[in-house]
């Protein structure tokens, strides 16, 4: 298994996550986000969590404290208890994969007010990422404009 070391970041990462997983993150039951493909991020990466449909909104912020990659078998032993899913769900998600990644999330805070998909589309055509996307300060400004949560998101950068 490999672990990322601390370094700079690529901007604000918008990370798409299913609503039931977001709820577990906000309640503190889920502290790692599992991915089949490792994003190019390191500890310290600021993240805005986008809850997919039917919520369709940026609902929380957090930071990455660690990125752990390895085989699904090794990762399962290391992080299953922090993923808020069953072993069967873990196996189904990583079926056919030779590599797996866990993104450890810290400093999780609900975003109030949430930035809805309608808010995101108010300034330009926007399609939420299937997995993740990065925004610079100026791209974030273009995306959320004067939304009440813009200052919170901007301080993440």
Backbone as a ProteinNet text record, in pm:
[ID]
protein_1_A
[PRIMARY]
XXXXXXXXXXXXXXXXXXXXXXXXXXXXXXXXXXXXXXXXXXXXXXXXXXXXXXXXXXXXXXXXXXXXXXXXXXXXXXXXXXXXXXXXXXXXXXXXXXXXXXXXXXXXXXXXXXXXXXXXXXXXXXXXXXXXXXXXXXXXXXXXXXXXXXXXXXXXX
[TERTIARY]
84.1	0	88.3	44.5	119.7	38.5	109.8	45.5	105.6	18.7	65.1	130.5	224.2	288.6	236.1	246.8	194.2	258.9	179.1	229.6	121.3	141.5	44.6	-79.6	-177.6	-298.8	-328.7	-425.3	-458.7	-577.7	-621.9	-741.1	-845.2	-967.3	-1075.6	-1129.1	-1126.3	-1176.1	-1325.5	-1405.8	-1546.5	-1555.9	-1600.2	-1605.5	-1751.1	-1795.4	-1933.3	-1948	-2046.1	-2070.3	-2221.7	-2264.2	-2406.3	-2457.6	-2581.9	-2636.2	-2630.1	-2654	-2650.1	-2507.5	-2407.4	-2268.8	-2235.3	-2288.2	-2267.2	-2324.8	-2442.8	-2504.2	-2412.9	-2353.7	-2262.1	-2135	-2088.8	-1971.7	-2004.9	-2119.2	-2158.5	-2182.6	-2227.3	-2250.2	-2122.2	-2013.8	-1887.5	-1872.6	-1968.4	-1960.8	-1866.7	-1854.5	-1771.6	-1659.4	-1536.4	-1422.5	-1329.8	-1360.5	-1284.5	-1380.6	-1342.2	-1416.2	-1337.2	-1403.8	-1338.6	-1351.3	-1243.1	-1241.9	-1167.3	-1214.7	-1147.8	-1026.4	-1031.9	-920.5	-869.5	-738.1	-678.1	-669.5	-736.2	-720.9	-581.1	-534.2	-402.8	-414.2	-420.7	-432.6	-338.1	-311.6	-225.9	-291.7	-239.3	-291.5	-293.4	-397.1	-416.2	-512.1	-541.9	-631.4	-766.5	-810.4	-944.3	-1049.6	-1161.5	-1267.4	-1402.1	-1483	-1624.3	-1701.2	-1788.1	-1862.7	-1993.6	-2008.7	-2131.1	-2213.8	-2331.4	-2422.8	-2499.3	-2489.7	-2552.7	-2705	-2774.5	-2921.3	-2973.5	-3080.9	-3173.2	-3137.5	-3031.8	-2994.9	-2940.8	-2843.5	-2785.1	-2739.3	-2646.6	-2596.6	-2461	-2380.8	-2258.4	-2304	-2280.4	-2339.8	-2239.5	-2110.4	-2011.7	-1873.2	-1784.4	-1643.4	-1560.7	-1440	-1348.5	-1208.4	-1115.7	-979.9	-940	-845.9	-789.4	-673.6	-673.9	-560.6	-464.9	-515.2	-431	-497	-414.3	-461.1	-388.6	-465.9	-407.9	-448.9	-350	-377.6	-315.4	-378.6	-327	-423.1	-404	-498	-628.8	-739	-865.2	-859.2	-792.7	-784.4	-711.9	-598.9	-523	-599.1	-660.3	-734.1	-854.7	-920.1	-1036.4	-996.9	-885.7	-838.8	-806.9	-754.9	-709.8	-822.4	-927	-1023.2	-1170.3	-1203.4	-1345.7	-1426.1	-1374.1	-1446.4	-1470.7	-1399.5	-1415.2	-1494.7	-1541.7	-1607.4	-1759.8	-1817.3	-1962.8	-2033.5	-1966	-2029.4	-1994.8	-2066.3	-2039.3	-1925.4	-1871.8	-1769.1	-1820.6	-1944.9	-2006.8	-2015.9	-2055.8	-2062.6	-1923.2	-1823.9	-1685.3	-1642.3	-1664.1	-1623.7	-1693.9	-1821.9	-1896.8	-1842.2	-1811.2	-1761.2	-1625.8	-1538.6	-1404.6	-1390.8	-1500.3	-1495.1	-1426.4	-1327.6	-1255.7	-1142.3	-1124.5	-1018.8	-891.9	-778.8	-651.4	-596.5	-653.6	-608.9	-730.9	-711.6	-818.2	-757.3	-838	-791	-891.5	-839.1	-920	-870.9	-963.5	-932.3	-985	-893.7	-933.9	-973.8	-1097.7	-1154.6	-1155.2	-1108.8	-1107.2	-1163.9	-1187.5	-1239.2	-1368.3	-1455	-1581.3	-1677.5	-1732.6	-1829.3	-1942.3	-2065.2	-2180.4	-2172.3	-2211	-2209.8	-2350	-2360.8	-2491.4	-2484.8	-2561.9	-2654	-2580.8	-2640.5	-2585.9	-2590.3	-2501.3	-2499.9	-2568.1	-2691.6	-2770.3	-2721.9	-2766.2	-2732.3	-2787.2	-2904.3	-2960.1	-2869.8	-2815.2	-2720.4	-2596.5	-2546.2	-2426	-2449.2	-2569.6	-2601.2	-2648.3	-2661.9	-2709.4	-2609.4	-2480.8	-2377.5	-2320.9	-2335.1	-2285.9	-2339.5	-2331.2	-2372.3	-2275	-2327	-2241.9	-2299.2	-2212.1	-2250.1	-2163.8	-2224.1	-2146.4	-2061.4	-1944.8	-1857.7	-1913.1	-1886	-1921.4	-1834.5	-1712.5	-1619	-1569	-1481.6	-1428	-1385.7	-1366	-1320.3	-1249.6	-1155.9	-1082.1	-1116.9	-1126.2	-1155.4	-1050.7	-1001.2	-913.3	-1001	-937.8	-1011.4	-1100.9	-1046.5	-1126.8	-1237.3	-1209.4	-1313.1	-1424	-1386.9	-1486.9	-1574	-1513.8	-1588.9	-1686	-1640.1	-1727.5	-1842.4	-1816.1	-1915.4	-2022.2	-1981.4	-2078.7	-2111.8	-2035.7	-2067	-2079.2	-2189	-2207.6	-2293.4	-2297.4	-2372.6	-2322.7	-2412.5	-2377.9	-2266.9	-2249.9	-2145.4	-2012.8	-2006.7	-1881.3	-1764.8	-1782.5	-1668.3	-1612.3	-1698.6	-1652.4	-1572.8	-1626.1	-1556.7	-1424.2	-1423.8	-1301.4	-1191.8	-1229	-1126.1	-1061.7	-1122.7	-1064	-938.3	-931.3	-817.6	-693.4
-117.2	0	123.1	228.2	352.5	461.9	555	667.9	796.3	890.8	1018.3	1100.1	1184.2	1275.3	1415.9	1498.3	1635.6	1718.1	1793.5	1886	1987.3	2063.3	2163.6	2098.4	2179.8	2125.2	2194.2	2140.4	2185.7	2280.6	2330.7	2414	2345.8	2392.9	2332.9	2213.1	2097.6	1975.5	1963.3	1950.7	1919.6	1768.2	1702.4	1557	1512.6	1441.1	1393	1265	1264.5	1150.6	1130.5	1005.5	975.3	1026.8	1075.7	1137.6	1052.3	921.6	841.1	832.5	836.5	840.1	978	1083.3	1218.4	1227.3	1172.1	1174.3	1105.8	993.6	923.2	1002.4	1075.4	1162.3	1273.2	1337.1	1447.1	1401.5	1276.3	1222.7	1166.9	1162.7	1111.5	960.7	891	745.1	702.6	785.8	756.8	859.6	813.9	905.9	884.5	784	762.9	752.1	810.6	799.2	705.6	603.8	502.3	537.5	512.8	539.7	429.8	399.7	300.3	360.7	487.8	559	662.3	668.5	762.1	900.6	999.1	1135.9	1187.8	1282.7	1342.1	1447.1	1397.9	1484.4	1434.9	1522.3	1491.5	1544.9	1507.5	1563.2	1716.5	1771.3	1916	1962.3	1875.4	1910.8	1957.7	2079.4	2124	2059.9	2022.7	1951.6	2014.6	2030.1	2064.1	1938.9	1892.5	1769.8	1803.1	1745.3	1759.7	1633.5	1647	1534.3	1518.8	1400.6	1376.8	1376.1	1354.2	1352.4	1247.6	1275.8	1386.5	1516.3	1515.9	1638.2	1742.3	1705.2	1791.7	1926.4	1920.6	2044.2	2021.4	2127.4	2126.5	2149.2	2049.1	2050.7	2053.9	2035.2	2030	2062.6	2093.9	2112.9	2023.9	1994.6	1915.9	1926.5	1856.5	1846.5	1700.1	1669.8	1535.4	1528.7	1428.2	1411.4	1304.4	1213.2	1103.2	1038.6	989.9	913.7	780.2	671.7	538.4	458.1	399.1	317.4	180.4	81.6	-54.5	-148.2	-275	-371.2	-361.2	-398.6	-396.2	-479.2	-592.9	-677.8	-607.2	-544.7	-473.8	-350.8	-279.7	-159.4	-196.4	-304	-348.6	-373.2	-441.1	-466.1	-335.9	-239.3	-114.7	-16	-9.6	100.6	62.8	-64.5	-100.2	-42.6	-49.5	0	149.9	223.4	368.8	411.5	313	345.1	344.2	297.8	294	211.3	107.1	12.1	-128.9	-226.9	-365	-421.8	-532.8	-601.5	-642.2	-682.8	-722.4	-602.2	-486.2	-365	-326.1	-336.5	-306.2	-396.1	-526	-622	-594.8	-561.7	-532.9	-407.9	-304.9	-180.2	-201.5	-278.7	-297.7	-424.6	-494	-615.1	-584.8	-664.8	-648.7	-547.7	-479	-378.1	-440.6	-391	-433.6	-329.9	-210.6	-102.9	-37.1	13.6	81.2	196.4	298.8	417.1	457.2	498.1	554.9	696.6	790.9	931.1	960.7	987.8	1015.6	1163.1	1186.6	1321.2	1369.8	1492.6	1554.3	1695.8	1756.9	1894.5	1907.7	1809.6	1808.6	1908.2	1995.1	2095.2	2105	2102.8	2124.5	2266.2	2283.7	2414.9	2472.4	2591.4	2653	2798.4	2833.2	2747.3	2661.6	2548.3	2461.8	2535.9	2498.1	2557.1	2456.1	2487	2393.4	2391	2289.4	2280.8	2401.6	2448.9	2569.8	2689.2	2699.4	2807.2	2796.2	2674	2653	2685.7	2662.1	2688.2	2830.5	2909.9	3048.1	3134.9	3101	3184.5	3126.6	2995.6	2932.7	2790.6	2732.9	2592.5	2507.9	2430.9	2349.9	2209.9	2112.7	1973.4	1915.1	1874.6	1820.1	1701.8	1687.6	1577.4	1442	1339.6	1203.8	1160.8	1210.7	1172.9	1296.6	1375.5	1495.6	1594.3	1717.4	1826.1	1927.9	2003.8	2104	2244.3	2338.4	2477.2	2568.9	2660.7	2765.6	2872.7	2969.9	3079.9	3151.4	3183.1	3255.2	3166.7	3039	2948.6	2930.9	2927.2	2917.8	3042.5	3158.2	3283.5	3281.3	3233.8	3223.6	3127.1	3022.2	2918.6	2959.8	3013	3042.6	3189.9	3275.7	3418.1	3472.7	3539.3	3602.5	3517.9	3388.5	3298.9	3318	3306.5	3328.1	3235.9	3119.1	3026.6	3046.6	3139.4	3163.1	3196	3284.1	3315.1	3190.3	3100.7	2979	2892.8	2875.7	2794.3	2859.2	2990.9	3060.9	3051.2	3047.6	3038.2	2899.9	2803.5	2669	2668.9	2763.2	2765.3	2827.3
0	0	0	-69.3	-70.7	-4.4	56	122.9	67.7	36.5	-16.5	93.9	55	149.3	127.3	229.2	225.5	114.9	42.1	-59	-91.2	-197.3	-238.7	-297.3	-337.8	-396.2	-526.9	-600	-734.2	-737.8	-626.9	-622.6	-536.4	-542.9	-466.4	-544.2	-481.2	-544.3	-515.6	-620	-604.7	-618.2	-513	-507.5	-503	-606.3	-612.6	-532.1	-442.2	-354	-341.8	-338.7	-323.9	-188.8	-187	-65.4	61.4	53.3	175.6	230.5	143.5	190.2	249.2	188.6	242.3	383.2	403.9	537.6	638.5	600.7	691	716.3	616.6	635.2	735	716.6	804.9	948.4	966.1	1100.6	1162.5	1085.5	1137.5	1131.7	1072	1060.1	948	847.6	730.2	725.9	741	741	621.9	540.2	416.5	299.3	188.7	63.8	-26.2	-75.7	-158.2	-305.7	-379.4	-522.1	-596.1	-715.7	-799.8	-869.4	-893.7	-957.9	-859.2	-843.8	-749.2	-810.7	-749.9	-799.7	-766.8	-842.2	-818.4	-707.7	-584.9	-467.9	-360.4	-266	-152.7	-25.8	89.7	214.6	210.7	268.8	268.9	160.7	65	-45.8	8.3	-27.1	12.5	-77.5	-16.4	-88.4	-57.2	-161.5	-146.3	-185.9	-100.6	-126.4	-196.5	-315.5	-393.8	-374.2	-314.5	-299.4	-430.7	-489.7	-618.8	-605	-715.8	-717.5	-619.8	-554.1	-576.7	-502.9	-419.1	-346.9	-443.7	-524.8	-628.2	-573.8	-477.7	-418	-352	-345.6	-266.2	-122.9	-36.9	96.8	211.3	180.6	288.7	234.9	328.4	296.1	388.5	345.7	427.6	368.5	429	376.9	374.8	288.2	280	378.5	464.6	556.2	507.8	425.2	378.9	257.7	166.8	52.3	57.4	67.6	79	-43.8	-111.5	-229.5	-212.3	-270.1	-266.6	-335	-315.8	-371.6	-293.9	-355.7	-281.2	-152.8	-155.5	-36	77.3	47.4	151.5	200.5	107.5	147.1	232.9	198.9	276.8	421.8	443.3	580.4	652.6	579.4	641.8	672.9	588.1	602.3	604.1	592.7	584	699.8	820.8	937.5	936.8	852.7	844.6	721.7	643.6	517.2	523.4	634.1	654.1	546.9	499.1	408.4	456.6	404	441	356	401.2	323.3	186.9	181.2	53.6	-41.4	12.5	-70.8	-119.6	-30.7	-67.3	-182.5	-166.9	-270.8	-403.1	-398	-520.6	-589.7	-512.4	-570.1	-638.6	-577.2	-632.7	-717.8	-746.3	-828.7	-962.2	-994.6	-1120.7	-1115.9	-1004.4	-992.5	-934.5	-978.9	-921.2	-824.7	-827.4	-738.3	-675.2	-554.9	-481.7	-403.4	-380.1	-308.5	-201.1	-87.1	20.6	45.7	45.4	72.1	212.2	304.5	443	453.6	500.4	509	653.2	673.3	805.8	795.2	910.2	915.4	834.8	848.6	774.4	836.9	752.6	798.1	697.6	748	660.2	605.9	483.1	418.1	425.7	483.5	496.7	451.3	352	279.8	176.5	143.5	39.6	-94	-183.5	-317.6	-409.4	-447.3	-527.3	-672.4	-744	-885.9	-960.8	-921.6	-984.1	-958.5	-835.9	-805	-893.7	-909.1	-989.6	-1135.9	-1181.4	-1322.7	-1347.2	-1242.8	-1258.5	-1333.7	-1327.6	-1388.2	-1517.4	-1534.7	-1657.4	-1663.9	-1781.2	-1794.6	-1712.9	-1621.8	-1535.8	-1525	-1540	-1524	-1413.7	-1303.4	-1191.5	-1237.6	-1178.3	-1219.4	-1175	-1253.1	-1212.3	-1094.7	-1089.7	-983.3	-909.5	-975.2	-913.4	-1020.3	-976.9	-1064	-975	-1031.9	-955.4	-1004.3	-908.7	-940.7	-880.2	-961.5	-911.9	-846.5	-783.7	-720.9	-822.6	-940	-1040.2	-1098.1	-1119.4	-1169.8	-1066.9	-939.6	-833.3	-832.2	-846	-852.5	-969.8	-1084.7	-1201.8	-1177.1	-1100.8	-1077.6	-977.1	-863.4	-758.1	-743.1	-807.1	-803.7	-663.3	-635.2	-503.8	-409.5	-431.8	-342.7	-200	-105.1	36	85.9	25.6	69.1	-2.7	-96.4	-169.9	-77.2	22.9	110.3	182.3	224.2	291.8	194.6	74.3	-25.9	-65.8	-80.6	-121.3	-15.7	112.5	216.5	220	154.2	146.8	61.1	-32.3	-126.5	-66.8
[MASK]
+++++++++++++++++++++++++++++++++++++++++++++++++++++++++++++++++++++++++++++++++++++++++++++++++++++++++++++++++++++++++++++++++++++++++++++++++++++++++++++

